[in-house]
CSV table of C-alpha atoms and ligand atoms in Angstrom, one decimal:
chain,number,residue,atom,x,y,z
Y,185,MET,CA,9.0,-5.0,-45.8
Y,186,GLU,CA,5.2,-4.5,-45.6
Y,187,SER,CA,4.0,-1.1,-46.7
Y,188,PRO,CA,3.4,1.3,-43.7
Y,189,ILE,CA,0.0,1.6,-42.1
Y,190,LEU,CA,-0.9,4.5,-39.8
Y,191,ALA,CA,-3.5,3.6,-37.0
Y,192,PRO,CA,-4.6,6.7,-35.2
Y,193,SER,CA,-5.4,6.0,-31.6
Y,194,MET,CA,-8.9,7.1,-30.8
Y,195,LEU,CA,-7.8,7.8,-27.2
Y,196,ALA,CA,-6.5,11.2,-28.4
Y,197,ALA,CA,-9.8,12.1,-30.3
Y,198,ASP,CA,-12.5,14.2,-28.8
Y,199,HIS,CA,-14.6,11.7,-26.7
Y,200,THR,CA,-17.8,13.8,-26.9
Y,201,ARG,CA,-17.7,13.6,-30.7
Y,202,LEU,CA,-16.0,10.4,-31.6
Y,203,ALA,CA,-18.1,9.6,-34.6
Y,204,ASP,CA,-17.3,13.0,-36.2
Y,205,ASP,CA,-13.5,12.6,-35.5
Y,206,ILE,CA,-13.5,9.1,-36.9
Y,207,ALA,CA,-15.4,10.2,-40.0
Y,208,ALA,CA,-12.7,12.9,-40.4
Y,209,VAL,CA,-10.0,10.2,-40.2
Y,210,GLU,CA,-11.7,8.0,-42.8
Y,211,LYS,CA,-12.2,10.8,-45.2
Y,212,LEU,CA,-8.4,11.4,-45.2
Y,213,GLY,CA,-8.0,7.9,-46.6
Y,214,LEU,CA,-6.8,6.1,-43.5
Y,215,ARG,CA,-7.7,2.4,-43.3
Y,216,TRP,CA,-7.1,1.6,-39.6
Y,217,LEU,CA,-8.3,3.0,-36.2
Y,218,HIS,CA,-6.6,1.9,-33.0
Y,219,LEU,CA,-8.8,1.5,-30.0
Y,220,ASP,CA,-7.2,1.5,-26.5
Y,221,ILE,CA,-9.2,-0.5,-23.8
Y,222,MET,CA,-8.1,0.1,-20.2
Y,223,ASP,CA,-9.3,-1.6,-17.1
Y,224,GLY,CA,-7.8,0.5,-14.2
Y,225,HIS,CA,-6.0,-2.6,-13.0
Y,226,PHE,CA,-3.4,-3.7,-15.8
Y,227,VAL,CA,-2.9,0.0,-16.4
Y,228,PRO,CA,-3.7,2.9,-14.0
Y,229,ASN,CA,-6.4,4.4,-16.3
Y,230,LEU,CA,-9.9,3.7,-17.7
Y,231,SER,CA,-11.0,4.3,-21.3
Y,232,PHE,CA,-14.1,2.8,-22.8
Y,233,GLY,CA,-15.8,-0.5,-23.4
Y,234,PRO,CA,-17.6,-2.7,-26.0
Y,235,GLN,CA,-20.7,-0.5,-26.1
Y,236,THR,CA,-18.6,2.4,-27.6
Y,237,VAL,CA,-17.1,0.1,-30.2
Y,238,ALA,CA,-20.6,-1.3,-31.1
Y,239,ASP,CA,-22.0,2.2,-31.5
Y,240,LEU,CA,-19.2,3.2,-33.7
Y,241,ARG,CA,-19.1,0.1,-35.9
Y,242,PRO,CA,-22.0,1.0,-38.2
Y,243,LYS,CA,-20.7,4.4,-38.7
Y,244,SER,CA,-17.2,3.3,-40.1
Y,245,LYS,CA,-15.6,1.0,-42.5
Y,246,LEU,CA,-12.2,1.5,-40.7
Y,247,PHE,CA,-10.3,-1.7,-39.7
Y,248,PHE,CA,-10.9,-1.6,-35.9
Y,249,ASP,CA,-7.5,-2.5,-34.3
Y,250,VAL,CA,-8.4,-3.1,-30.6
Y,251,HIS,CA,-5.7,-3.1,-27.9
Y,252,LEU,CA,-6.9,-4.7,-24.7
Y,253,MET,CA,-4.9,-3.4,-21.6
Y,254,LEU,CA,-6.7,-5.8,-19.3
Y,255,ASP,CA,-5.7,-8.2,-16.5
Y,256,ASN,CA,-8.5,-10.6,-17.7
Y,257,PRO,CA,-8.6,-10.2,-21.5
Y,258,GLN,CA,-9.9,-13.7,-21.9
Y,259,ASP,CA,-13.2,-12.6,-20.4
Y,260,TYR,CA,-13.7,-9.7,-22.8
Y,261,VAL,CA,-12.4,-10.8,-26.3
Y,262,GLU,CA,-15.9,-12.1,-27.3
Y,263,ALA,CA,-17.7,-8.9,-26.3
Y,264,PHE,CA,-15.2,-6.8,-28.3
Y,265,ILE,CA,-15.4,-9.1,-31.4
Y,266,LYS,CA,-19.3,-9.0,-31.3
Y,267,ALA,CA,-19.1,-5.3,-31.0
Y,268,GLY,CA,-17.1,-5.1,-34.2
Y,269,ALA,CA,-13.4,-5.5,-33.5
Y,270,ASP,CA,-11.4,-6.7,-36.6
Y,271,GLN,CA,-8.2,-7.4,-34.7
Y,272,VAL,CA,-7.8,-8.0,-31.0
Y,273,SER,CA,-4.4,-7.7,-29.4
Y,274,ILE,CA,-3.7,-9.0,-25.8
Y,275,HIS,CA,-0.7,-8.4,-23.5
Y,276,VAL,CA,1.8,-11.2,-22.7
Y,277,GLU,CA,2.3,-9.9,-19.1
Y,278,PRO,CA,-0.8,-11.0,-17.1
Y,279,GLU,CA,-1.3,-14.5,-15.9
Y,280,TYR,CA,-4.0,-16.3,-18.1
Y,281,ASP,CA,-4.1,-18.9,-20.9
Y,282,ILE,CA,-2.7,-16.8,-23.7
Y,283,SER,CA,-2.6,-19.5,-26.4
Y,284,SER,CA,-6.3,-20.4,-26.0
Y,285,THR,CA,-7.2,-16.7,-25.9
Y,286,LEU,CA,-5.5,-16.1,-29.1
Y,287,GLU,CA,-7.1,-19.2,-30.7
Y,288,ARG,CA,-10.5,-18.0,-29.5
Y,289,ILE,CA,-10.0,-14.5,-31.1
Y,290,ARG,CA,-9.4,-16.3,-34.4
Y,291,SER,CA,-12.3,-18.7,-34.1
Y,292,LEU,CA,-14.6,-15.8,-33.3
Y,293,GLY,CA,-13.6,-14.2,-36.7
Y,294,ALA,CA,-10.9,-11.6,-35.8
Y,295,LYS,CA,-7.2,-11.4,-36.2
Y,296,PRO,CA,-5.2,-12.1,-33.0
Y,297,GLY,CA,-2.3,-9.9,-31.8
Y,298,ILE,CA,0.2,-10.2,-29.0
Y,299,VAL,CA,1.5,-7.1,-27.1
Y,300,PHE,CA,4.5,-6.6,-24.9
Y,301,ASN,CA,5.5,-3.7,-22.5
Y,302,PRO,CA,8.9,-1.8,-22.9
Y,303,LYS,CA,10.5,-3.6,-20.1
Y,304,THR,CA,9.4,-7.1,-21.2
Y,305,PRO,CA,12.0,-9.1,-23.2
Y,306,ALA,CA,11.0,-9.9,-26.8
Y,307,GLU,CA,11.5,-13.6,-26.1
Y,308,ALA,CA,8.4,-13.6,-24.0
Y,309,VAL,CA,6.2,-13.4,-27.1
Y,310,TYR,CA,8.3,-15.9,-29.3
Y,311,PRO,CA,5.9,-18.9,-28.4
Y,312,TYR,CA,2.9,-17.0,-29.8
Y,313,LEU,CA,4.4,-15.5,-33.0
Y,314,PRO,CA,3.4,-18.5,-35.2
Y,315,TYR,CA,-0.2,-18.0,-34.1
Y,316,ILE,CA,-0.7,-14.3,-34.5
Y,317,ASP,CA,-1.3,-11.7,-37.3
Y,318,ILE,CA,0.5,-8.8,-35.5
Y,319,VAL,CA,2.9,-8.2,-32.7
Y,320,LEU,CA,2.6,-4.8,-30.9
Y,321,ALA,CA,5.6,-3.5,-29.2
Y,322,MET,CA,4.7,-0.8,-26.6
Y,323,THR,CA,7.1,2.1,-26.9
Y,324,VAL,CA,5.8,3.7,-23.7
Y,325,GLN,CA,4.5,2.2,-20.4
Y,326,PRO,CA,0.8,1.8,-21.4
Y,327,GLY,CA,-2.0,3.7,-19.7
Y,328,PHE,CA,-1.8,7.3,-21.1
Y,329,GLY,CA,-1.3,9.1,-24.3
Y,330,GLY,CA,1.2,11.9,-24.8
Y,331,GLN,CA,4.2,10.0,-23.3
Y,332,VAL,CA,7.8,10.0,-24.5
Y,333,PHE,CA,8.9,7.3,-26.9
Y,334,ASP,CA,11.3,4.7,-25.5
Y,335,GLU,CA,14.0,4.0,-28.2
Y,336,SER,CA,15.4,1.0,-26.4
Y,337,VAL,CA,12.4,-1.0,-27.8
Y,338,LEU,CA,13.7,-0.8,-31.3
Y,339,GLU,CA,16.3,-3.5,-30.8
Y,340,LYS,CA,13.4,-5.8,-30.0
Y,341,THR,CA,11.5,-5.0,-33.2
Y,342,ILE,CA,14.7,-5.8,-35.0
Y,343,GLU,CA,14.8,-9.2,-33.2
Y,344,LEU,CA,11.2,-9.8,-34.1
Y,345,ASP,CA,11.9,-9.2,-37.7
Y,346,ALA,CA,14.8,-11.7,-37.6
Y,347,PHE,CA,12.7,-14.3,-35.8
Y,348,ARG,CA,10.1,-13.8,-38.5
Y,349,ALA,CA,12.5,-14.3,-41.3
Y,350,ARG,CA,14.1,-17.4,-39.5
Y,351,ASN,CA,10.9,-19.0,-39.2
Y,352,SER,CA,9.2,-17.9,-42.4
Y,353,LEU,CA,6.4,-16.2,-40.5
Y,354,ASN,CA,4.2,-13.4,-41.9
Y,355,PHE,CA,3.1,-11.1,-39.0
Y,356,ARG,CA,3.1,-7.4,-39.0
Y,357,ILE,CA,5.2,-5.4,-36.5
Y,358,GLU,CA,3.4,-2.5,-34.8
Y,359,VAL,CA,4.5,0.2,-32.4
Y,360,ASP,CA,2.4,2.2,-29.9
Y,361,GLY,CA,3.3,5.2,-27.7
Y,362,GLY,CA,5.1,8.5,-28.5
Y,363,VAL,CA,5.1,7.9,-32.2
Y,364,ASN,CA,5.7,11.1,-34.3
Y,365,LEU,CA,7.3,11.7,-37.6
Y,366,GLU,CA,10.8,11.6,-36.1
Y,367,THR,CA,10.3,8.5,-34.0
Y,368,ALA,CA,8.3,6.7,-36.8
Y,369,ARG,CA,11.5,7.1,-39.1
Y,370,LEU,CA,13.6,5.4,-36.4
Y,371,CYS,CA,10.9,2.6,-36.1
Y,372,ARG,CA,10.8,2.1,-39.9
Y,373,ALA,CA,14.6,1.6,-39.9
Y,374,ALA,CA,13.9,-1.0,-37.2
Y,375,LYS,CA,11.6,-3.0,-39.3
Y,376,VAL,CA,8.3,-1.6,-38.1
Y,377,ASP,CA,5.3,-1.5,-40.6
Y,378,THR,CA,2.4,-0.4,-38.5
Y,379,PHE,CA,2.4,2.9,-36.5
Y,380,VAL,CA,-0.2,3.8,-33.8
Y,381,ALA,CA,-0.2,7.6,-33.2
Y,382,GLY,CA,-2.5,9.4,-30.8
Y,383,THR,CA,-1.3,12.8,-29.9
Y,384,ALA,CA,1.0,13.3,-32.8
Y,385,PHE,CA,-1.8,12.6,-35.3
Y,386,PHE,CA,-4.8,14.3,-33.7
Y,387,LYS,CA,-2.9,17.4,-32.8
Y,388,ALA,CA,-1.1,17.7,-36.1
Y,389,ASP,CA,-1.6,21.0,-37.9
Y,390,ASP,CA,-1.9,19.0,-41.2
Y,391,ARG,CA,-3.1,15.4,-40.6
Y,392,SER,CA,-3.1,14.6,-44.3
Y,393,ALA,CA,0.7,15.5,-44.5
Y,394,PHE,CA,1.3,13.4,-41.4
Y,395,LEU,CA,-0.4,10.4,-43.1
Y,396,ALA,CA,1.5,11.0,-46.3
Y,397,ALA,CA,4.8,11.2,-44.5
Y,398,ILE,CA,4.2,7.8,-42.8
Y,399,GLU,CA,2.8,6.1,-45.9
Y,400,SER,CA,5.7,7.2,-48.0
Y,401,MET,CA,8.4,5.7,-45.8
Y,402,ASP,CA,10.6,3.2,-47.6
W,533,DX5,C1,-0.9,3.9,-24.5
W,533,DX5,C2,-1.9,3.6,-25.5
W,533,DX5,C3,-1.6,4.3,-26.8
W,533,DX5,C4,-1.7,5.8,-26.8
W,533,DX5,C5,-0.7,6.4,-27.7
W,533,DX5,O1,-1.4,3.4,-23.2
W,533,DX5,O2,-1.9,2.2,-25.8
W,533,DX5,O3,-2.2,3.7,-27.9
W,533,DX5,O4,-3.0,6.2,-27.0
W,533,DX5,O5,-0.8,7.7,-27.6
W,533,DX5,P1,0.4,8.8,-28.0
W,533,DX5,O6,0.5,8.5,-29.6
W,533,DX5,O7,-0.2,10.0,-27.7
W,533,DX5,O8,1.6,8.3,-27.3
W,534,ZN,ZN1,-2.7,1.1,-27.9
């Protein structure tokens, strides 16, 4: 299995001082930052747009893992990649041309990812798995930080791992929502290698210990 990566979700940072919070993350030795983009339609909340990503880009060397929770992601991938996204993940649920959007993400120089919600069957993403670098399994209904982890999703990460082996593919498997040290251990046992954590990371008494605990999981 790939070694574990922790991707703190910027949603849980202090939005009046994002640059400082992100610098603190980078100083701990983290490599990834997860950026949640919400449109008020696909999910019942709003977050931030490409301008914020572009303003943060020159201040950070972190790998920007951008999660688009949008009804029309095809209209925004270019703006986020120009703003500095290293990876862009798009949901499988809305109606749009998913394959061509994944191709466009790659041709614009970023890594493509596919995301599915807790109630969506894992099979929905199978057609896209040969073309992506990461599959993101939502472990909460997206829209808000601080929700309770849905354990039922872990049978799907196990299915994804089996699909990967059967087809000799090489994508990462990421979870997002309600991830803390306890639920992360369950995820690791279910073949997850990439852990988004908002609340649990930013509110941790000892962020460095939180990171070390994730990175040392077998
Ligand atoms: C959910 C977002 C998550 C969220 C995770 O809509 O996609 O990335 O910030 O937050 P926690 O870790 O607090 O559940
Ligand atoms: Zn996310």
